[in-house]
CSV table of C-alpha atoms in Angstrom, one decimal:
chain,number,residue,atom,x,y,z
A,23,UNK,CA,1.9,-34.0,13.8
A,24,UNK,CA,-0.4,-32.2,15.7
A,25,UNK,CA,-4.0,-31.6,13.4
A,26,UNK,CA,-5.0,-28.6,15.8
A,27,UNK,CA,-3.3,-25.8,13.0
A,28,UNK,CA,-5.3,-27.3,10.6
A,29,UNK,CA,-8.7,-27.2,12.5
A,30,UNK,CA,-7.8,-23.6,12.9
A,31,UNK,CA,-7.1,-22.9,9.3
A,32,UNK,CA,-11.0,-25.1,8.7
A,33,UNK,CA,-12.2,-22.4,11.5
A,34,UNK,CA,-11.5,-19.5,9.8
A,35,UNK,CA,-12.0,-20.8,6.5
A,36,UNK,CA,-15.6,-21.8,7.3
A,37,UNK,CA,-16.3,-18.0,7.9
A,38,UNK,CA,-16.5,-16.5,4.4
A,39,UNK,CA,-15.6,-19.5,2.6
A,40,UNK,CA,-18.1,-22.2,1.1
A,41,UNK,CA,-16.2,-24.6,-1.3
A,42,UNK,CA,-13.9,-27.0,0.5
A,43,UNK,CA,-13.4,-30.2,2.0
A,44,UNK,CA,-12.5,-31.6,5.0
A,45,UNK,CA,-11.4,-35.1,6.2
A,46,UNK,CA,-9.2,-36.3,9.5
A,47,UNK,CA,-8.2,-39.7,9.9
A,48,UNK,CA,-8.4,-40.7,13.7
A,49,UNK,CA,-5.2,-42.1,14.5
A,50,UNK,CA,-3.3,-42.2,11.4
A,51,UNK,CA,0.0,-40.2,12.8
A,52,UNK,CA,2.0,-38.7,10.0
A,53,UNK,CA,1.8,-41.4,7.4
A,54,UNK,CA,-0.9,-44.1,6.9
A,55,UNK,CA,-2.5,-46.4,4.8
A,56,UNK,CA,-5.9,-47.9,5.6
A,57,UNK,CA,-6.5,-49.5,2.6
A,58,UNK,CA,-5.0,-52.2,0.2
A,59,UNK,CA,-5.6,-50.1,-2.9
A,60,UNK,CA,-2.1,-48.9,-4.4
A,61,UNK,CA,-0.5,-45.9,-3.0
A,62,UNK,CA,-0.7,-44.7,0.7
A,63,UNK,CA,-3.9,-43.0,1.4
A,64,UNK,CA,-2.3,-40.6,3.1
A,65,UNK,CA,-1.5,-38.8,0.0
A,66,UNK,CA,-3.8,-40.9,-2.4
A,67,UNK,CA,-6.9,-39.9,-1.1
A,68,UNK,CA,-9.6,-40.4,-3.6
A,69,UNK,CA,-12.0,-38.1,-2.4
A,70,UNK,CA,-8.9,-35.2,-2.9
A,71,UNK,CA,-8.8,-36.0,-6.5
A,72,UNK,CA,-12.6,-36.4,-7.0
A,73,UNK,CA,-12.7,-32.5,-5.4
A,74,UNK,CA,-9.8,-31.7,-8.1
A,75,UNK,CA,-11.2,-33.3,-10.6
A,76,UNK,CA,-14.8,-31.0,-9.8
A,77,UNK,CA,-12.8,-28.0,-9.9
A,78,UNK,CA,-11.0,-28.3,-12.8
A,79,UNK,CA,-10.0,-25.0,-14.9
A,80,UNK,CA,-12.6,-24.1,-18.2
A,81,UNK,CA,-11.8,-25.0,-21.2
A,82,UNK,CA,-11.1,-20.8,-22.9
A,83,UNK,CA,-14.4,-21.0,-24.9
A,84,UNK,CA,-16.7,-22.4,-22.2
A,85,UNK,CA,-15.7,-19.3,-19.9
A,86,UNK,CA,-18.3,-16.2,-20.7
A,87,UNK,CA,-17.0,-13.8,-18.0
A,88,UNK,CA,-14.1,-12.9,-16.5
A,89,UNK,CA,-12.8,-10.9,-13.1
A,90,UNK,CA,-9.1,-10.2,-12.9
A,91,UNK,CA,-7.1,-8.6,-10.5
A,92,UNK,CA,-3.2,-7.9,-11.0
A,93,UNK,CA,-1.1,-5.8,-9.6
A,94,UNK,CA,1.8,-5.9,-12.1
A,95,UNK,CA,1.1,-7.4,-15.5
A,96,UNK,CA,5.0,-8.4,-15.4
A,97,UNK,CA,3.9,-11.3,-12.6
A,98,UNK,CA,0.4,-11.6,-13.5
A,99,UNK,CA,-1.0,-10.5,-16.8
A,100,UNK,CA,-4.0,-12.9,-18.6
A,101,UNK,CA,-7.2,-15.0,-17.4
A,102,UNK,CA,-8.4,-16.8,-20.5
A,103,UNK,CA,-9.1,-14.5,-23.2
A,104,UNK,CA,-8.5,-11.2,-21.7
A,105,UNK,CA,-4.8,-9.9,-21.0
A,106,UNK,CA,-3.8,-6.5,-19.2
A,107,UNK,CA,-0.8,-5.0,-21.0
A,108,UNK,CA,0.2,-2.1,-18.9
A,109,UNK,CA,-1.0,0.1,-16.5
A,110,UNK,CA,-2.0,3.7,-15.8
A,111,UNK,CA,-0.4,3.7,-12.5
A,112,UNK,CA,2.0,1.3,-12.5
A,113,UNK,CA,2.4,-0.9,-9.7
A,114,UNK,CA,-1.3,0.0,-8.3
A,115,UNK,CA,-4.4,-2.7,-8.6
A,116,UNK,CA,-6.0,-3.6,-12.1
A,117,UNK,CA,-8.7,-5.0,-12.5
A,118,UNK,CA,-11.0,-6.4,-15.3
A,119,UNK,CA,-14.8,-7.5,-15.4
A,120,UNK,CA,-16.1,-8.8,-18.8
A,121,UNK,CA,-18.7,-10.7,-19.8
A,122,UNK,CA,-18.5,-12.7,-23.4
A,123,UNK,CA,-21.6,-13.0,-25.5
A,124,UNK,CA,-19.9,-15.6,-27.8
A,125,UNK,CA,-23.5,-15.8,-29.7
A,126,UNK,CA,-23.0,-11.8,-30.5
A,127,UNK,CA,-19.2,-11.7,-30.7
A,128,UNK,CA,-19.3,-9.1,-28.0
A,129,UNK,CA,-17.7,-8.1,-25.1
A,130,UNK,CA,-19.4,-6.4,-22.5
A,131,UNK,CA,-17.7,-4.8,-19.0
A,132,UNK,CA,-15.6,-2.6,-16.8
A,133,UNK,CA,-11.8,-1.9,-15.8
A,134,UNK,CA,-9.9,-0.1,-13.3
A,135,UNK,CA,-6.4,1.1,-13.6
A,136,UNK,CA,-6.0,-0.5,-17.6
A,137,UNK,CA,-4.0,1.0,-19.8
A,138,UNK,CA,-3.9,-1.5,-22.6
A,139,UNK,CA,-6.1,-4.3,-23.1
A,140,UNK,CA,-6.1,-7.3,-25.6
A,141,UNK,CA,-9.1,-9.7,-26.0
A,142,UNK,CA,-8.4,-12.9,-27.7
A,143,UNK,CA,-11.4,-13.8,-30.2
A,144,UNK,CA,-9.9,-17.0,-31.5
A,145,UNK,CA,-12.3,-18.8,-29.2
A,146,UNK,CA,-15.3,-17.4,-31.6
A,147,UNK,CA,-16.6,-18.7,-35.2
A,148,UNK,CA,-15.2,-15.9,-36.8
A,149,UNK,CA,-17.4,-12.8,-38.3
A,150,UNK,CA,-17.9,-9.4,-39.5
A,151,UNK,CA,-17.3,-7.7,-36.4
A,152,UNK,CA,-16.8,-7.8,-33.3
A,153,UNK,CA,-18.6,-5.2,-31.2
A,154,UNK,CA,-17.0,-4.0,-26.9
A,155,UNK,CA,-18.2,-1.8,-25.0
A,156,UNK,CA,-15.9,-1.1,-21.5
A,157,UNK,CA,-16.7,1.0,-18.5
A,158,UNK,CA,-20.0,2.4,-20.1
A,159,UNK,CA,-18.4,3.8,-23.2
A,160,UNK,CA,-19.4,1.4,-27.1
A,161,UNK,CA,-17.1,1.1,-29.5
A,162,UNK,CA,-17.6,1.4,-33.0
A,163,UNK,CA,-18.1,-2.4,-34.5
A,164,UNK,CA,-14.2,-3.9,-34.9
A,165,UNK,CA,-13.9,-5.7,-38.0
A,166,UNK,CA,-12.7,-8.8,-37.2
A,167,UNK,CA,-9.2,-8.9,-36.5
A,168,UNK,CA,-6.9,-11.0,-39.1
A,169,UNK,CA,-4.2,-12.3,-35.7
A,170,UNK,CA,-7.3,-13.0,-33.5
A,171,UNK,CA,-6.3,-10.0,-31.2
A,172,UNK,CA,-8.3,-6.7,-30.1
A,173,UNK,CA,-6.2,-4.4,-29.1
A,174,UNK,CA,-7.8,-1.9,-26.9
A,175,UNK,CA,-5.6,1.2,-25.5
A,176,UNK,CA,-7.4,4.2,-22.9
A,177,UNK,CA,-6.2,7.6,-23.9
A,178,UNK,CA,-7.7,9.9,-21.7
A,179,UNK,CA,-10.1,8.3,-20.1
A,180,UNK,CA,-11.5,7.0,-23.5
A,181,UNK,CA,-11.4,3.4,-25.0
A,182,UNK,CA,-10.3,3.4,-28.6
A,183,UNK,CA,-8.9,0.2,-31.2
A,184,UNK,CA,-5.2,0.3,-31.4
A,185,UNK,CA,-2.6,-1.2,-33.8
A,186,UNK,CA,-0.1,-3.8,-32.9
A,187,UNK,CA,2.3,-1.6,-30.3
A,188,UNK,CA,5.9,-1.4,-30.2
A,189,UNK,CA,7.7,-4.3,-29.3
A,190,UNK,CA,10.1,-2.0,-27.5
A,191,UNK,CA,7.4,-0.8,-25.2
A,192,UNK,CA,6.8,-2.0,-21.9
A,193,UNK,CA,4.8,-5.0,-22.2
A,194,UNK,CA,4.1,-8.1,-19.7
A,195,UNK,CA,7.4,-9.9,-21.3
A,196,UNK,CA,9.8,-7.0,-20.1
A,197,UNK,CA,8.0,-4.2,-17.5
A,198,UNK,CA,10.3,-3.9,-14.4
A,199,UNK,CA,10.9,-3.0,-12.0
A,200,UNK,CA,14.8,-3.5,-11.3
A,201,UNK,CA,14.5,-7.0,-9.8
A,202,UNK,CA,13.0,-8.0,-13.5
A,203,UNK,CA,16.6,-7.5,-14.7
A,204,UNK,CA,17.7,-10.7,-13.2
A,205,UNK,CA,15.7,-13.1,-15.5
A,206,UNK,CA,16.3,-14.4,-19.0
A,207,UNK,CA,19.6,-16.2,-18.2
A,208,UNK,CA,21.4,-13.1,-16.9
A,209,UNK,CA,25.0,-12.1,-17.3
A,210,UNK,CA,27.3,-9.7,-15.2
A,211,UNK,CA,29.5,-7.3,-17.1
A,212,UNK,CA,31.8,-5.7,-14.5
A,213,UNK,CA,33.8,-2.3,-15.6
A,214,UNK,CA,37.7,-1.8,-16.7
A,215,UNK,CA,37.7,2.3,-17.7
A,216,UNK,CA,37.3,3.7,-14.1
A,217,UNK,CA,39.6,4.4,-11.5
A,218,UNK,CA,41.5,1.6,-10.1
A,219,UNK,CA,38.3,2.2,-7.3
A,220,UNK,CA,36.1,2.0,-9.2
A,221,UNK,CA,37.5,-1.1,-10.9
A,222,UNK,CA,38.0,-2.5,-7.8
A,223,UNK,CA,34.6,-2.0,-6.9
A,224,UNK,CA,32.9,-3.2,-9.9
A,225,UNK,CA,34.4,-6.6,-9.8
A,226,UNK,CA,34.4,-7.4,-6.5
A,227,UNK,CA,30.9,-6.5,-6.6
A,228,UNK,CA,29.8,-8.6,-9.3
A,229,UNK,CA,31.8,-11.4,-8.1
A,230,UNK,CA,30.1,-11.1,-4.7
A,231,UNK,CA,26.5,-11.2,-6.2
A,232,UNK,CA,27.0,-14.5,-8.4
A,233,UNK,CA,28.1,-15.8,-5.2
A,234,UNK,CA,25.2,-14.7,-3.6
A,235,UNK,CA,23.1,-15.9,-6.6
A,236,UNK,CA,24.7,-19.1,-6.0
A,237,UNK,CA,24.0,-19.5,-2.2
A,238,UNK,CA,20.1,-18.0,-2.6
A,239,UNK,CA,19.2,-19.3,-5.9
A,240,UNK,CA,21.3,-22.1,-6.7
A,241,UNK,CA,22.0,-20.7,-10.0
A,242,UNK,CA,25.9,-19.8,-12.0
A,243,UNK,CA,25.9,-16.7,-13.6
A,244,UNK,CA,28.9,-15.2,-16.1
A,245,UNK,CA,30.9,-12.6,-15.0
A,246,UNK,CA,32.4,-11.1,-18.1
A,247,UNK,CA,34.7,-7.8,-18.6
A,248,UNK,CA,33.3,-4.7,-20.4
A,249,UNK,CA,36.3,-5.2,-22.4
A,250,UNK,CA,35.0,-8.9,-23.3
A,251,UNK,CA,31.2,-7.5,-24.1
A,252,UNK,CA,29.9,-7.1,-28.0
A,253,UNK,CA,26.0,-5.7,-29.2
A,254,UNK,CA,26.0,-9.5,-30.1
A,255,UNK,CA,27.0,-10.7,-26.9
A,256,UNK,CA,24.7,-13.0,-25.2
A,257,UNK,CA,21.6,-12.5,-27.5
A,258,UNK,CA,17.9,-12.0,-25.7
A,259,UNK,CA,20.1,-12.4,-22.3
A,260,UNK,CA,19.6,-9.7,-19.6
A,261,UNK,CA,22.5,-8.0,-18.8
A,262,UNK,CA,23.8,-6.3,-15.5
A,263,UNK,CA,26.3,-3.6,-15.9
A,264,UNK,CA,28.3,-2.6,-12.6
A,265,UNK,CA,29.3,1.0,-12.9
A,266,UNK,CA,28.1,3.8,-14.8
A,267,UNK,CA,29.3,5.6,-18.2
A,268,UNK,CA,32.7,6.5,-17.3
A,269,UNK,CA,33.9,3.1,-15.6
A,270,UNK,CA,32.0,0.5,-17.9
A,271,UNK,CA,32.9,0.3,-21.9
A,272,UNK,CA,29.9,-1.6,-21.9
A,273,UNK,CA,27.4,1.7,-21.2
A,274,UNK,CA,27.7,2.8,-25.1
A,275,UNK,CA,26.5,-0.6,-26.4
A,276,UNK,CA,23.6,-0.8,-24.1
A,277,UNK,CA,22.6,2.5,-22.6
A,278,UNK,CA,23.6,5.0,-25.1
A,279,UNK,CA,20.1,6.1,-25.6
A,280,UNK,CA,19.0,6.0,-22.1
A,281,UNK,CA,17.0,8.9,-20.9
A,282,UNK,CA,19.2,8.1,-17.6
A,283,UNK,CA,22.7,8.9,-17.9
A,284,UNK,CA,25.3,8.5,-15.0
A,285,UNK,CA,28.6,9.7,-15.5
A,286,UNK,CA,31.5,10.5,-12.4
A,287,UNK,CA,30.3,13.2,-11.0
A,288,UNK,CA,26.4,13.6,-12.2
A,289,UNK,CA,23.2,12.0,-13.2
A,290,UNK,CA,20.9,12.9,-15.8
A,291,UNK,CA,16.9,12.1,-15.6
A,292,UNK,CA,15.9,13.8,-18.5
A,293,UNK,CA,16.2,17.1,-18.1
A,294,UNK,CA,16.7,16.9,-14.8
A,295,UNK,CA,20.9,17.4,-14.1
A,296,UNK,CA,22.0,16.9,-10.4
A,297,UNK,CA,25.5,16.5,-10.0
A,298,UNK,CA,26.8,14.5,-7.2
A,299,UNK,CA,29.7,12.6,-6.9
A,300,UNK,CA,28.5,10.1,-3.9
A,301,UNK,CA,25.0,9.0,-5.4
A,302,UNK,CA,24.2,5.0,-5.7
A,303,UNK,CA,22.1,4.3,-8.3
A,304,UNK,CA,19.9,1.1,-9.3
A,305,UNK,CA,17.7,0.8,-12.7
A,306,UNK,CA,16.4,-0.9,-15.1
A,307,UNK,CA,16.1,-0.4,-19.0
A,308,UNK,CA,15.5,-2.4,-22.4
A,309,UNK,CA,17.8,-4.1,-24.2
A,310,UNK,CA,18.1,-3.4,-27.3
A,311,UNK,CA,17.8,-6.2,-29.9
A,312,UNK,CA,15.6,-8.0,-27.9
A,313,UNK,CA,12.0,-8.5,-27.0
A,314,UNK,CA,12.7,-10.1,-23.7
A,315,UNK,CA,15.7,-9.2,-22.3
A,316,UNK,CA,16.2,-6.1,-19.6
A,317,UNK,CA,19.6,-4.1,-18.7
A,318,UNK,CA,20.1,-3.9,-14.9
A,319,UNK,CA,22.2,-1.0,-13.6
A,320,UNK,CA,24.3,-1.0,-10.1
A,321,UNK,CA,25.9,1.9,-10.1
A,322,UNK,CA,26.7,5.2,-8.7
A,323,UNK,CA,28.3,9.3,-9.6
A,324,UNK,CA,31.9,8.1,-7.9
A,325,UNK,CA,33.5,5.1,-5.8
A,326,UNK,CA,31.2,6.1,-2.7
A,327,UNK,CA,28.1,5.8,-3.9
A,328,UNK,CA,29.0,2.4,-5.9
A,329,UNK,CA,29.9,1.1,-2.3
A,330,UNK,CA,26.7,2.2,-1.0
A,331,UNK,CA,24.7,-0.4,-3.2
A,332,UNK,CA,26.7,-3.1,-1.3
A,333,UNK,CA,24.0,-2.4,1.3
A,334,UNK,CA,20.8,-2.8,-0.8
A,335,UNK,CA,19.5,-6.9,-0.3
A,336,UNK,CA,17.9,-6.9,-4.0
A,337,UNK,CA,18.0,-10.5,-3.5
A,338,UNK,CA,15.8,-10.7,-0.8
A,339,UNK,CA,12.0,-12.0,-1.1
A,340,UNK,CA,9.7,-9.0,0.1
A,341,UNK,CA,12.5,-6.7,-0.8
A,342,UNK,CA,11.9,-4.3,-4.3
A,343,UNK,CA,13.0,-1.2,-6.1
A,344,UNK,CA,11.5,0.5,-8.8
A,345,UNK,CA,13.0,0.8,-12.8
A,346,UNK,CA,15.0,4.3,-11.0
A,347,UNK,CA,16.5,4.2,-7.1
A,348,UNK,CA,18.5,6.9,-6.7
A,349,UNK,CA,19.8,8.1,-3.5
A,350,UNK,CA,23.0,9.4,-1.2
A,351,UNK,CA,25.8,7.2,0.3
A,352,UNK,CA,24.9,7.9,3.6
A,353,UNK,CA,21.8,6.0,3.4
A,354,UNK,CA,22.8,3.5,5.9
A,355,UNK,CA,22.9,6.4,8.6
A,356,UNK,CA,19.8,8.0,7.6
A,357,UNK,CA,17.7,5.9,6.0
A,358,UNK,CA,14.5,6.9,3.5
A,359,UNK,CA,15.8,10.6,3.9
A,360,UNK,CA,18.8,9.9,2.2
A,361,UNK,CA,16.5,9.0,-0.7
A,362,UNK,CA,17.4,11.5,-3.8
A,363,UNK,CA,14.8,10.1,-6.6
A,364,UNK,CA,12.7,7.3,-7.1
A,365,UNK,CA,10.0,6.2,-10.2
A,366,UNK,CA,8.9,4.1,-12.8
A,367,UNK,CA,9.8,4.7,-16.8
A,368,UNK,CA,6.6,5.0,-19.2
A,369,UNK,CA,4.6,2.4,-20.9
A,370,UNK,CA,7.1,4.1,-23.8
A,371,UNK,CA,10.1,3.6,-21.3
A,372,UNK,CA,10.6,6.9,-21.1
A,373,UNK,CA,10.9,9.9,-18.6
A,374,UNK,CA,8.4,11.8,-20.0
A,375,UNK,CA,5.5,9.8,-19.5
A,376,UNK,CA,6.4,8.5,-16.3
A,377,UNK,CA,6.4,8.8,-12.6
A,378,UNK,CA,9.3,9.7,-10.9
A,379,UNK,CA,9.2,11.6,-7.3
A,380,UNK,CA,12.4,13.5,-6.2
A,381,UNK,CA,13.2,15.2,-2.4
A,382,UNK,CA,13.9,18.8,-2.8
């Protein structure tokens, strides 16, 4: 095994970075073991564990500041006692730096792109108060809070205390974007009140992507008829529904109250009507019932535009959509012009408060 990618990776490391180790064992080859101590040194190194052991995470109430950068609080939401919640701009940078003064039960700092905020005191001898100032602007003093949790929301550009929100809201459990449907033990519910097309479609389709499931991800997933589908169905299990209002029975239990309605024929986006009957659509929404669980949508305004999601590789690493794709069939001729809508729902999950761009 050649060590020469290694020096390299030592190379450039050694440029900007001060805190690592380095050690090459003349000779060695792939596997070796120099000593008589148990285990093979190769992989036992003492040193290793000695840097590990150096570098060791904090212990929550030893750690008075943190810096945090996510980019989606559904992948990466919390460093010790600080936890981003949502976003202004979803799917754009966050960051966090805040200094604890345990002695003073007060947090100190600056954010960027935060939306909702939580700071966990339960690693403080509890008080009167508990006093935060962010991005320049102090609060009035918090009395301390019964659950251990400051919640912290910017309206506006200003910082105020907030009470306990939604559980329906978008939060880091459930946030999107469409690929977040397929977690939560997932289930397929393919459509039986369509044309025989459509039918057709809907359960080849869903057949096709537990097969794919299988071969990528190793993993079985139920394919169940509409027909077969109750509100108590698979309870705090995401659910994927092939096919839109008029060719799933399973789009009145679970998307009734969508601000997204597809139908043969048209879409709805709040107020926005465009009718279409060769549109593929993906989302994501809610479930109802649940704290955790998401509704995935592959669907489309007529048989055409269903067969144009066959195209999309939403299994792919490096590959994403947003909580709305909309676009034409003829996508695969003409690429990102084909694109009809695109955005992301609200903090509130709805259409209102979010971003969603459309090509005139």
């Amino acid at each position: 095994v050649p060590v020469t990618q290694a020096r390299t990776m030592r190379s450039y490391l050694s440029g900007f970075h001060r805190d690592f180790d380095w050690y090459e064992h003349p000779g060695g080859g792939h596997w070796y073991d120099s000593t008589d101590e148990p285990g093979a040194d190769c992989v036992d190194y003492g040193p290793m564990f000695d840097f590990f052991a150096k570098h060791r995470r904090p212990n929550t109430a030893d750690v008075r500041h943190v810096e945090f950068h996510t980019s989606h609080p559904g992948v990466n939401s919390k460093s010790h006692w600080v936890t981003i919640v949502s976003q202004q701009q979803k799917f754009t940078p966050s960051s966090v730096s805040i200094r604890n003064d345990s002695g003073k039960r007060r947090f100190v700092g600056e954010t960027m792109n935060v939306e909702r905020l939580l700071l966990d005191t339960n690693h403080l001898s509890p008080a009167d108060s508990v006093t935060v100032e962010l991005d320049g602007q102090k609060l009035p003093p918090i009395a301390w809070p019964q659950d251990g949790v400051v919640r912290l929301e910017n309206v506006g550009g200003s910082w105020q205390l907030a009470s306990p929100w939604s559980a329906d809201d978008k939060n880091p459990s459930r946030s999107g974007p469409f690929k977040a449907a397929f977690n939560h033990r997932f289930v397929f519910i393919y459509g039986t009140t369509g044309t025989d097309e459509e039918n057709a479609w809907s359960y080849a389709k869903a057949r096709f992507d537990a097969e794919t499931w299988w071969y990528r991800g190793n993993g079985h997933v139920e394919v169940v008829a509409d027909t077969d589908f109750t509100a108590d169905s698979f309870p705090n299990r995401s659910v994927i529904v092939y096919g839109n209002a008029d060719s799933n029975g399973a789009w009145g239990t679970l998307l009734s109250d969508s601000p997204v309605q597809i139908k043969r024929g048209e879409i709805k986006v709040g107020g926005k009507t465009v009718e279409n009957d060769s549109l593929g659509v993906l989302m994501v929404r809610p479930r109802k019932g649940s704290l955790i669980a998401s509704v995935g949508v592959i669907s489309g305004t007529g048989a055409s535009g269903m067969r144009s999601t066959n195209q999309l590789p939403y299994f792919l690493a490096g590959v994403h959509y947003p909580d709305l794709f909309v676009f034409d069939s003829n996508m695969p001729t003409q690429g990102s012009k084909a694109v009809v809508a695109a955005g992301v729902f609200g903090t509130d999950w709805s259409v209102t408060n979010g971003e969603f761009v459309w090509r005139d």
